[in-house]
mmCIF file of C-alpha atoms and ligand atoms in Angstrom:
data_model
loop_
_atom_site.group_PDB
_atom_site.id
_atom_site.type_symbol
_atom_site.label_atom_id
_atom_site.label_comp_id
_atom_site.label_asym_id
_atom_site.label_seq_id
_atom_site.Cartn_x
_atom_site.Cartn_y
_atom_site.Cartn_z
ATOM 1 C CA UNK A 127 0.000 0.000 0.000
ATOM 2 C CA UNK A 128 2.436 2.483 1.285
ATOM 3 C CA UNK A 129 5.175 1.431 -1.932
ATOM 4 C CA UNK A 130 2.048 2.118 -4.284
ATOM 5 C CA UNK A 131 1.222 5.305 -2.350
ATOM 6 C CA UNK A 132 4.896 6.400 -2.898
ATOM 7 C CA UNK A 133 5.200 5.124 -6.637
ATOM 8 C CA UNK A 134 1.903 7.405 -7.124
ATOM 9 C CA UNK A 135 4.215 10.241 -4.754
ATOM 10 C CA UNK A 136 7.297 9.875 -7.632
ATOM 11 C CA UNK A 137 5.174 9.875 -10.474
ATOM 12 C CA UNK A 138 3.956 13.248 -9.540
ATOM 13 C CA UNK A 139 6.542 14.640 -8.922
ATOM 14 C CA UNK A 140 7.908 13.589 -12.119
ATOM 15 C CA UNK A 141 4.988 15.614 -13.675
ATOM 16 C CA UNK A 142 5.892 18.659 -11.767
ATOM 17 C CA UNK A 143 9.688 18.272 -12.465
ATOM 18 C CA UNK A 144 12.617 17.877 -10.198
ATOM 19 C CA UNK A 145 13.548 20.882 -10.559
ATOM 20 C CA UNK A 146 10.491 22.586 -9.081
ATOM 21 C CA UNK A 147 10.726 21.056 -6.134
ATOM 22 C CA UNK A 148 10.547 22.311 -2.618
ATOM 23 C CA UNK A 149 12.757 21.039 0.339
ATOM 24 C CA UNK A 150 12.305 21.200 3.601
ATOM 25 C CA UNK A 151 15.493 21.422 5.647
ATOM 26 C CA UNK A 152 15.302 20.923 9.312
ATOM 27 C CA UNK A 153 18.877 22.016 10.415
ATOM 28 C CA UNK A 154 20.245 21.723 14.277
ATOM 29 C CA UNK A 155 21.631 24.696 14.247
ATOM 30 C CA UNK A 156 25.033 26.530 14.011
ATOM 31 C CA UNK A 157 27.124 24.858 16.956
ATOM 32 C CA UNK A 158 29.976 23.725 14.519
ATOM 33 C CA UNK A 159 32.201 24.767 11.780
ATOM 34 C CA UNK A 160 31.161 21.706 10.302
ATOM 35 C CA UNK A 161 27.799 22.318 10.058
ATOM 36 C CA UNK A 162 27.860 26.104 8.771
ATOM 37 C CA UNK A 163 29.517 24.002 5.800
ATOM 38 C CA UNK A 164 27.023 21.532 5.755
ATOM 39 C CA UNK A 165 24.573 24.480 5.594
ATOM 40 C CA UNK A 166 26.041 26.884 3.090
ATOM 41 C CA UNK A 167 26.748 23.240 0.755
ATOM 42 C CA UNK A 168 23.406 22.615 1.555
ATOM 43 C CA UNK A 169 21.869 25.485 0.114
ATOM 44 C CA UNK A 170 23.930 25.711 -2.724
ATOM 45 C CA UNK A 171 23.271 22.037 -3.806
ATOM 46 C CA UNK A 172 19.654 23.149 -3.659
ATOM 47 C CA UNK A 173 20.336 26.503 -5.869
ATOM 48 C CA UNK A 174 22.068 24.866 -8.065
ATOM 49 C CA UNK A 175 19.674 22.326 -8.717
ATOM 50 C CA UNK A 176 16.727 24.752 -8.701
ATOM 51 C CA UNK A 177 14.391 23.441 -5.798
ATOM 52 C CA UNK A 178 13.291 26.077 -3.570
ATOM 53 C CA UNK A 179 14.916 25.264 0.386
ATOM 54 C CA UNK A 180 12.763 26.287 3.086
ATOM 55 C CA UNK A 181 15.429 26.218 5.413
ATOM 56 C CA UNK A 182 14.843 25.910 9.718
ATOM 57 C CA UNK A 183 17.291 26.484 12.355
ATOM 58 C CA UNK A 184 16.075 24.641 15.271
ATOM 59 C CA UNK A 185 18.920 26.214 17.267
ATOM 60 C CA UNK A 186 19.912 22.577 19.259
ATOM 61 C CA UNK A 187 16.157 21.947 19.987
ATOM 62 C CA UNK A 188 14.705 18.590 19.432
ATOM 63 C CA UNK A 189 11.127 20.316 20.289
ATOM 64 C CA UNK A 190 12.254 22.733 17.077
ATOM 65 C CA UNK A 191 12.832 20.152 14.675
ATOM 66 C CA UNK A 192 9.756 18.628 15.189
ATOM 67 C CA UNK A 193 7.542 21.456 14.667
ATOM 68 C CA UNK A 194 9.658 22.249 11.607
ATOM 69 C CA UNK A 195 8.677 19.140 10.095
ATOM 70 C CA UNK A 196 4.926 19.050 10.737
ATOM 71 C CA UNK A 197 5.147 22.561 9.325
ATOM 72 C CA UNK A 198 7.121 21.287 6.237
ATOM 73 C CA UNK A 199 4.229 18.690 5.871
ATOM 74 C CA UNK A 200 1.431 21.053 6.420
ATOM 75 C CA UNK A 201 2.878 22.880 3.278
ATOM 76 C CA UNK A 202 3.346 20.115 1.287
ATOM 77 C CA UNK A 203 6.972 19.898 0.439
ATOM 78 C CA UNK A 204 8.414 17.387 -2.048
ATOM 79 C CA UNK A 205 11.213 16.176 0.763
ATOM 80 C CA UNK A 206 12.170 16.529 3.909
ATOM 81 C CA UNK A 207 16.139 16.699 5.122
ATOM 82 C CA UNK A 208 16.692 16.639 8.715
ATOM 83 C CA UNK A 209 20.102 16.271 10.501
ATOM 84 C CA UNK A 210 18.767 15.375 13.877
ATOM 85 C CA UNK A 211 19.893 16.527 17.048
ATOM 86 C CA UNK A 212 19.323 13.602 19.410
ATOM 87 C CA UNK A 213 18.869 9.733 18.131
ATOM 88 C CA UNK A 214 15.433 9.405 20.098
ATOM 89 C CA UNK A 215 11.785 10.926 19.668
ATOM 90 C CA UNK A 216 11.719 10.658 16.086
ATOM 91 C CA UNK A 217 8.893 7.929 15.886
ATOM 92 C CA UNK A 218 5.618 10.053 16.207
ATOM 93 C CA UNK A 219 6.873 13.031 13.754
ATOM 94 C CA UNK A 220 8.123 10.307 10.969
ATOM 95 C CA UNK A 221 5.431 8.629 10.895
ATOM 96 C CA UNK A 222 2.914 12.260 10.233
ATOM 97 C CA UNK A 223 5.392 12.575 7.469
ATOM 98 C CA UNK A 224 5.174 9.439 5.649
ATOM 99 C CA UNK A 225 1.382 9.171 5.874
ATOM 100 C CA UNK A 226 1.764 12.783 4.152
ATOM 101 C CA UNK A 227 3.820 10.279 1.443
ATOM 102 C CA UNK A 228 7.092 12.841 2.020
ATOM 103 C CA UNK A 229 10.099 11.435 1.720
ATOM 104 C CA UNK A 230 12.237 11.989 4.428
ATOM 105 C CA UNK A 231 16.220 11.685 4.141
ATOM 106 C CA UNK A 232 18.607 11.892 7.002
ATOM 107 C CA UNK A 233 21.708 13.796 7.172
ATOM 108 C CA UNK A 234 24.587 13.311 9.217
ATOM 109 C CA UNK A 235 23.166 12.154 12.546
ATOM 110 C CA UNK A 236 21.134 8.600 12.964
ATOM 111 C CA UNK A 237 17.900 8.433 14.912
ATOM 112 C CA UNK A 238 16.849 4.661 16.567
ATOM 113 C CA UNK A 239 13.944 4.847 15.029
ATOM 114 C CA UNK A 240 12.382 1.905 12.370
ATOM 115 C CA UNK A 241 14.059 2.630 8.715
ATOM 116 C CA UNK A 242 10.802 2.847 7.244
ATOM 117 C CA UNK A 243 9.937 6.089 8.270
ATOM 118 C CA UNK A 244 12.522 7.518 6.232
ATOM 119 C CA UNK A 245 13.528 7.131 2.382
ATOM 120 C CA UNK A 246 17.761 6.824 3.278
ATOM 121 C CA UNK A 247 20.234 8.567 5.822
ATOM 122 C CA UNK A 248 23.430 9.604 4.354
ATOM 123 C CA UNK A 249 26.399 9.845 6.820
ATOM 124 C CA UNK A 250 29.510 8.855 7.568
ATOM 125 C CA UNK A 251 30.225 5.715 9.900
ATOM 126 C CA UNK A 252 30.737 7.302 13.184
ATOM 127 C CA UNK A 253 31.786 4.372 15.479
ATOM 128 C CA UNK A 254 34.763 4.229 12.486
ATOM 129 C CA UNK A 255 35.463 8.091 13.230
ATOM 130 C CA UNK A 256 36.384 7.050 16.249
ATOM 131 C CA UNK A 257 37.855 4.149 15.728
ATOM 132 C CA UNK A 258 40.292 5.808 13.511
ATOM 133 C CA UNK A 259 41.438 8.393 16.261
ATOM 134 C CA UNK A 260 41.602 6.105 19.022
ATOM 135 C CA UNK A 261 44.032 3.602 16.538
ATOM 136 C CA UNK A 262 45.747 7.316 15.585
ATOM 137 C CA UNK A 263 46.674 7.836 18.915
ATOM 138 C CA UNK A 264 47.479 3.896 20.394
ATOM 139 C CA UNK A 265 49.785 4.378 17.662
ATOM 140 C CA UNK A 266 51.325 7.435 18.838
ATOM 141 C CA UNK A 267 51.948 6.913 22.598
ATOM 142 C CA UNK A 268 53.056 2.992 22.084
ATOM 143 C CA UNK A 269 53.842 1.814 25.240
ATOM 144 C CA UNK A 270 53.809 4.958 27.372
ATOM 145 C CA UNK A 271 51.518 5.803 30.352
ATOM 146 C CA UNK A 272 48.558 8.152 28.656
ATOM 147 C CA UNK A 273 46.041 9.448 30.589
ATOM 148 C CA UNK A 274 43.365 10.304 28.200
ATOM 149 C CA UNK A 275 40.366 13.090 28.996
ATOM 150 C CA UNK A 276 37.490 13.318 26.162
ATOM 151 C CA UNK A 277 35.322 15.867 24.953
ATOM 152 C CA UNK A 278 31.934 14.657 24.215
ATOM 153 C CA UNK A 279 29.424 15.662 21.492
ATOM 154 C CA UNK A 280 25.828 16.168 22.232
ATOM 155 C CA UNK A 281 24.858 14.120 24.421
ATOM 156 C CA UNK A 282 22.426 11.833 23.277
ATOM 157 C CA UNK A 283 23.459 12.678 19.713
ATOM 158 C CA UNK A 284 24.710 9.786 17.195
ATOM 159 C CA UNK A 285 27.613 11.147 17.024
ATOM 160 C CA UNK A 286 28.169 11.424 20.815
ATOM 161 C CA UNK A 287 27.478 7.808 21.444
ATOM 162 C CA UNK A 288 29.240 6.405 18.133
ATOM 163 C CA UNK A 289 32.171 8.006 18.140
ATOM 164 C CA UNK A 290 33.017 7.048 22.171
ATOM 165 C CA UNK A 291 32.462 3.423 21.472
ATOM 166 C CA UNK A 292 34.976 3.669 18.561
ATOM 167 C CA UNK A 293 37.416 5.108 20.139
ATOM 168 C CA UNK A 294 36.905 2.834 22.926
ATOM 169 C CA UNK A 295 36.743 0.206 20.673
ATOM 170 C CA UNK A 296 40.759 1.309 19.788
ATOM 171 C CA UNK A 297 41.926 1.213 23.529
ATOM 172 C CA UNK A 298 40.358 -2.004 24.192
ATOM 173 C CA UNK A 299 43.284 -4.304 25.542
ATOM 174 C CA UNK A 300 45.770 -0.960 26.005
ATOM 175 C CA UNK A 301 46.503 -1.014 29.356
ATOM 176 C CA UNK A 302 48.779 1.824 29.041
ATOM 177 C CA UNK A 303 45.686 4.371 27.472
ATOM 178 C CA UNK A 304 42.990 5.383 30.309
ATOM 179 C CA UNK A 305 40.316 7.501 29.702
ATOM 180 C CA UNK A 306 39.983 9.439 33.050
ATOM 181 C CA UNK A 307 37.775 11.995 32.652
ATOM 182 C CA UNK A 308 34.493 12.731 29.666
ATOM 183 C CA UNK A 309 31.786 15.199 29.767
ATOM 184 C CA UNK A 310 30.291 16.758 27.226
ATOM 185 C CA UNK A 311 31.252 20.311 25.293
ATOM 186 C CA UNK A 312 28.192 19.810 23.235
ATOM 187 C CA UNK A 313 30.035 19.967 19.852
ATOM 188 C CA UNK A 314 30.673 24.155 20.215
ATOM 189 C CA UNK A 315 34.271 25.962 20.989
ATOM 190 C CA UNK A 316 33.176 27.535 24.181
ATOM 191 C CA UNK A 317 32.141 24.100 25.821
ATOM 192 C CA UNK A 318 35.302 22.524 24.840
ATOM 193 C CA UNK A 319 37.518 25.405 26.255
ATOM 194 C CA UNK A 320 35.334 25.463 29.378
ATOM 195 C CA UNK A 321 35.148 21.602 29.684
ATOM 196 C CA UNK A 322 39.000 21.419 29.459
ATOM 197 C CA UNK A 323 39.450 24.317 31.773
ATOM 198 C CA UNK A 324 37.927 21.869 34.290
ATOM 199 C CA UNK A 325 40.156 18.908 33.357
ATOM 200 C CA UNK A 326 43.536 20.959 33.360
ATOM 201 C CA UNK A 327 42.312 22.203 37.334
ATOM 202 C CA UNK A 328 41.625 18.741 37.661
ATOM 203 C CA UNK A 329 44.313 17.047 36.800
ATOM 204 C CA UNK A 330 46.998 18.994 38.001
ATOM 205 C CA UNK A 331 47.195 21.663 35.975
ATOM 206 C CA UNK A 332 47.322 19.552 32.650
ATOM 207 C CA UNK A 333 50.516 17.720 34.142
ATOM 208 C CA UNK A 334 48.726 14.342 34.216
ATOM 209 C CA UNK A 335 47.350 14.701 30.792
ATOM 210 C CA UNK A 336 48.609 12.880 28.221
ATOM 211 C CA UNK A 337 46.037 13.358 25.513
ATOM 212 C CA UNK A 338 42.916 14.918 24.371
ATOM 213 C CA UNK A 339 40.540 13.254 22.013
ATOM 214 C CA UNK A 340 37.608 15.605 21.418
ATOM 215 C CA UNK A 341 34.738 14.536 19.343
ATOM 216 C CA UNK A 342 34.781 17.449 17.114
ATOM 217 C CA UNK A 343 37.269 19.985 16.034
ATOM 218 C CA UNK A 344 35.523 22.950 17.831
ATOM 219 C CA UNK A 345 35.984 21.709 21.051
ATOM 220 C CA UNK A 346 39.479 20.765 20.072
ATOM 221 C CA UNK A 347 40.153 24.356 19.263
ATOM 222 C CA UNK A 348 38.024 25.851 22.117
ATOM 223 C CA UNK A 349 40.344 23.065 24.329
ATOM 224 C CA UNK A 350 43.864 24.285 23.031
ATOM 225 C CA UNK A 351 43.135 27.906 24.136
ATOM 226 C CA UNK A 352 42.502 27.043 27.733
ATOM 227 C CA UNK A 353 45.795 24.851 27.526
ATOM 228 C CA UNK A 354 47.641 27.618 26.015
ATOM 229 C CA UNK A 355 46.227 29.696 29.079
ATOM 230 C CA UNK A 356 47.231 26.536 31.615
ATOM 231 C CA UNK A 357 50.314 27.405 30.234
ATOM 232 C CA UNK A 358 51.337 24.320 28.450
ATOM 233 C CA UNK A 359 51.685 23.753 24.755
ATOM 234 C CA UNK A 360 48.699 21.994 22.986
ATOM 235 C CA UNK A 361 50.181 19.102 20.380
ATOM 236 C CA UNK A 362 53.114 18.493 22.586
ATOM 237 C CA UNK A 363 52.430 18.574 26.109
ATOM 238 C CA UNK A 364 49.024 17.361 25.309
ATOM 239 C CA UNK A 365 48.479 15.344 22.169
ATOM 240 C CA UNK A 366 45.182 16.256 20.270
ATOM 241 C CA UNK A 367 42.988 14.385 17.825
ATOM 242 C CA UNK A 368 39.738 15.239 16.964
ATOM 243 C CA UNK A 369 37.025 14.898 14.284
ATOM 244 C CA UNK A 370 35.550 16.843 11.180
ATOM 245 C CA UNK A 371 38.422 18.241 9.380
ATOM 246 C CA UNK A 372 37.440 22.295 9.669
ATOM 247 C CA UNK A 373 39.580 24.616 8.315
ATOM 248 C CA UNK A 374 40.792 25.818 11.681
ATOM 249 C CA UNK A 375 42.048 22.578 13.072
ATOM 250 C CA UNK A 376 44.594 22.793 10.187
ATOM 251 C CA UNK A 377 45.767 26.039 11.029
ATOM 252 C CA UNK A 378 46.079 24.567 14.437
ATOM 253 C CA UNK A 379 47.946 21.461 12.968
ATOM 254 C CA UNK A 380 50.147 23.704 10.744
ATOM 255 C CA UNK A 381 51.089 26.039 14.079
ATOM 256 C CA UNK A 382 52.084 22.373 15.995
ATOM 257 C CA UNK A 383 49.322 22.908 18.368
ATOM 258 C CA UNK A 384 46.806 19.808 17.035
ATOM 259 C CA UNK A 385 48.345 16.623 15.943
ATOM 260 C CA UNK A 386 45.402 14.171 13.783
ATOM 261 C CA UNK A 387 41.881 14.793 12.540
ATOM 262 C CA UNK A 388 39.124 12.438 11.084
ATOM 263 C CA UNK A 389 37.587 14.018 7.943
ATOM 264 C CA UNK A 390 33.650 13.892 7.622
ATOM 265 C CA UNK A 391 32.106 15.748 4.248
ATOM 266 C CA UNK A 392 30.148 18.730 4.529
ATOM 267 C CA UNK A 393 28.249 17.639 1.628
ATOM 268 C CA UNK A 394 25.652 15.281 2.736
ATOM 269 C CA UNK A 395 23.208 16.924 0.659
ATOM 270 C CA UNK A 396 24.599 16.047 -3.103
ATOM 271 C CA UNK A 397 24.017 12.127 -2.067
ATOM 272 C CA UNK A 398 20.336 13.007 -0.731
ATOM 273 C CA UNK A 399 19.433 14.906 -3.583
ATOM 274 C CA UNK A 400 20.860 12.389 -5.980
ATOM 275 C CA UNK A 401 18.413 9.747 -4.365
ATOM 276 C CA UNK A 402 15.888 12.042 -4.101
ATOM 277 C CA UNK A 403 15.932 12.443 -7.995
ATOM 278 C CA UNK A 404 16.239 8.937 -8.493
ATOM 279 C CA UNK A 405 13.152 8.727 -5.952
ATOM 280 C CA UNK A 406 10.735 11.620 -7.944
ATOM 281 C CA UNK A 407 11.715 10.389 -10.880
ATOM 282 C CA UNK A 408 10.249 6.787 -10.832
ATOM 283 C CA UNK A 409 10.173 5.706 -7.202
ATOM 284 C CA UNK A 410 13.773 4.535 -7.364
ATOM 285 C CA UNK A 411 14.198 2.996 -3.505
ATOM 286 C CA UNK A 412 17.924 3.988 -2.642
ATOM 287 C CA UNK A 413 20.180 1.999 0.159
ATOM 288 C CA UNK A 414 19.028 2.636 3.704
ATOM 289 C CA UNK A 415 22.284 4.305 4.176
ATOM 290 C CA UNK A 416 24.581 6.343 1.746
ATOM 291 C CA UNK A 417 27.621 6.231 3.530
ATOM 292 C CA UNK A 418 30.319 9.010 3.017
ATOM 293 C CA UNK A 419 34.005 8.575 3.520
ATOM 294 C CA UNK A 420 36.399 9.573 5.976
ATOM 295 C CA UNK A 421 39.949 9.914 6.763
ATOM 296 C CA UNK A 422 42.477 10.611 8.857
ATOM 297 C CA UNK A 423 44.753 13.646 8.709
ATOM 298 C CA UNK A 424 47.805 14.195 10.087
ATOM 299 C CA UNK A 425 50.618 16.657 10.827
ATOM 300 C CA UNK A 426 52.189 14.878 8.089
ATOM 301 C CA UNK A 427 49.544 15.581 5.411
ATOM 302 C CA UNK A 428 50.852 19.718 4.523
ATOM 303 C CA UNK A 429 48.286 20.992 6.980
ATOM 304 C CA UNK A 430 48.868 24.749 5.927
ATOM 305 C CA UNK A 431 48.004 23.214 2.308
ATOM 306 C CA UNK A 432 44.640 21.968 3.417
ATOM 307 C CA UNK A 433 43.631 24.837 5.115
ATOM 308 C CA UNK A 434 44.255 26.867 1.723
ATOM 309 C CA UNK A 435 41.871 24.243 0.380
ATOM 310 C CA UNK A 436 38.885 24.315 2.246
ATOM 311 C CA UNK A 437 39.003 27.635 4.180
ATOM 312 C CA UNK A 438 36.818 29.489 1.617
ATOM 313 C CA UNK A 439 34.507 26.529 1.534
ATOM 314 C CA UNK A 440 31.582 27.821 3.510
ATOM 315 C CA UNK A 441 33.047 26.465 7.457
HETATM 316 O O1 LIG B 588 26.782 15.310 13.269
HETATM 317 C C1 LIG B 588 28.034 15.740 12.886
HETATM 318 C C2 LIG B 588 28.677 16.533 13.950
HETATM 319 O O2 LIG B 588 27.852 17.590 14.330
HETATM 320 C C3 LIG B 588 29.981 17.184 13.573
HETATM 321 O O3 LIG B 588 31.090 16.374 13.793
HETATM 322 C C4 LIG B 588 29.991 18.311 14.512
HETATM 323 O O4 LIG B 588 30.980 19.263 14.261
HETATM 324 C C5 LIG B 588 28.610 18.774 14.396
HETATM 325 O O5 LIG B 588 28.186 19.677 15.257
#
């Protein structure tokens, strides 16, 4: 019933045109470098490809997103993006939307709820993320003593969860790497330098820190300026990996104050809107996930290079 409903959906659509499609675009919000990016690429995927964008910031707020979308279905969009904030709560709103028969495409961020209620997510594989950094750093300490302290994402966010269990996942067996202190900086600059102000009073100033792994490069750079103000040099006296790849973390690597970061694409929104087309134009049923790659960067990888690369990329 529903696959007929949605066949009926696409062959609309194809009537109307791809091109004259509109989009709803439930955003978080602008916490991140990252995800100005996502949002500028975002918007010029859409221009480019002529559908109109109604674009919402729910500024962090679950409660936001979700009145974004019934509002995107009470207008009738042609598709729904939504990078969500938190993995929960997602049932009762995705299930309004595909009784409306609009697809609904995730970006970035997973929600636990069933995969029918949305056409595909496309995102990177986040428990890899942080896989990668924890195996970037085991690698980099060997067999010395590291006392590890980690900056959080959202909590509650995909992210948040997936990327601790990779990088977990990494230290499993190390008896050398402990992880003695997390909390949360909520994915912005000022909670990663205020987190990390706590850890360096913490732990002696920053003396019995051996590493920072921060789940996204904001916090990493919000973290570095309250160990520059501790006093010690970030990269050195405290090693630093992080995730996202922004512009800034390369100046940081360049300067010898960050040391690895784990690349994930801005541009989730080509991949949706190529499925999306595929979708309108004759109910084409993509993978459940469009996954995106990611890798790691170095010190080692011209740093000042990449940050001539990407630092007029919309971050
Ligand atoms: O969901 C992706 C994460 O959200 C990015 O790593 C982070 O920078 C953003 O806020």
């Amino acid at each position: 019933m529903t696959r007929t409903l949605l066949a009926g959906a696409a062959l609309l659509a194809l009537t109307a045109g791809a091109s004259a499609q509109t989009v709803g675009f439930s955003q978080i919000g602008s916490e991140s470098g990252w995800r100005a990016a996502e949002t500028t690429l975002t918007r010029q995927q859409a221009e480019e490809r002529g559908y109109t964008l109604q674009f919402s910031d729910a500024q962090q707020r679950q409660e936001n997103q979700i009145a974004a979308i019934r509002s995107f279905v009470a207008q009738g969009v042609d598709a729904i993006l939504l990078a969500p904030v938190v993995a929960t709560g997602w049932d009762s709103v995705l299930q309004e939307a595909k009784e409306a028969e609009i697809p609904v495409v995730l970006l970035d961020r997973q929600v636990d709820s069933s995969d029918d209620l949305y056409l595909t997510a496309v995102g990177s594989d986040l428990v890899h993320e942080g896989q990668v950094a924890g195996e970037w750093l085991v690698g980099e300490v060997g067999d010395a003593e590291c006392r590890v302290v980690e900056l959080q994402g959202t909590t509650g966010s995909s992210p948040a969860i997936d990327r601790a269990q990779g990088f977990r996942n990494a230290l499993e067996g190390k008896a050398n790497l402990e992880i003695v202190r997390s909390q949360t900086g909520d994915f912005t600059r000022a909670g990663g330098k205020s987190v990390m102000e706590s850890f360096l009073q913490a732990e002696g100033g920053g003396q019995n820190i051996c590493a920072l792994y921060a789940h996204n490069d904001d916090m990493a750079i919000g973290a570095i300026q309250a160990i520059k103000e501790a006093g010690l040099k970030p990269g050195e006296d405290i090693k630093i990996v992080s995730i996202d790849a922004v512009p800034d973390i390369f100046q940081a690597m360049a300067a010898g104050e960050a040391n690895a970061t784990v690349e994930l694409t801005p541009n989730m929104a080509g991949p949706a809107f190529d499925a999306l087309e595929a979708f309108w134009e004759n109910g084409t049923q993509p993978e459940k996930f469009i996954q995106t790659e990611s890798r790691l960067y170095t010190q080692a990888d011209d740093p000042a290079a990449e940050y001539e690369a990407r630092k007029d990329l919309g971050y």
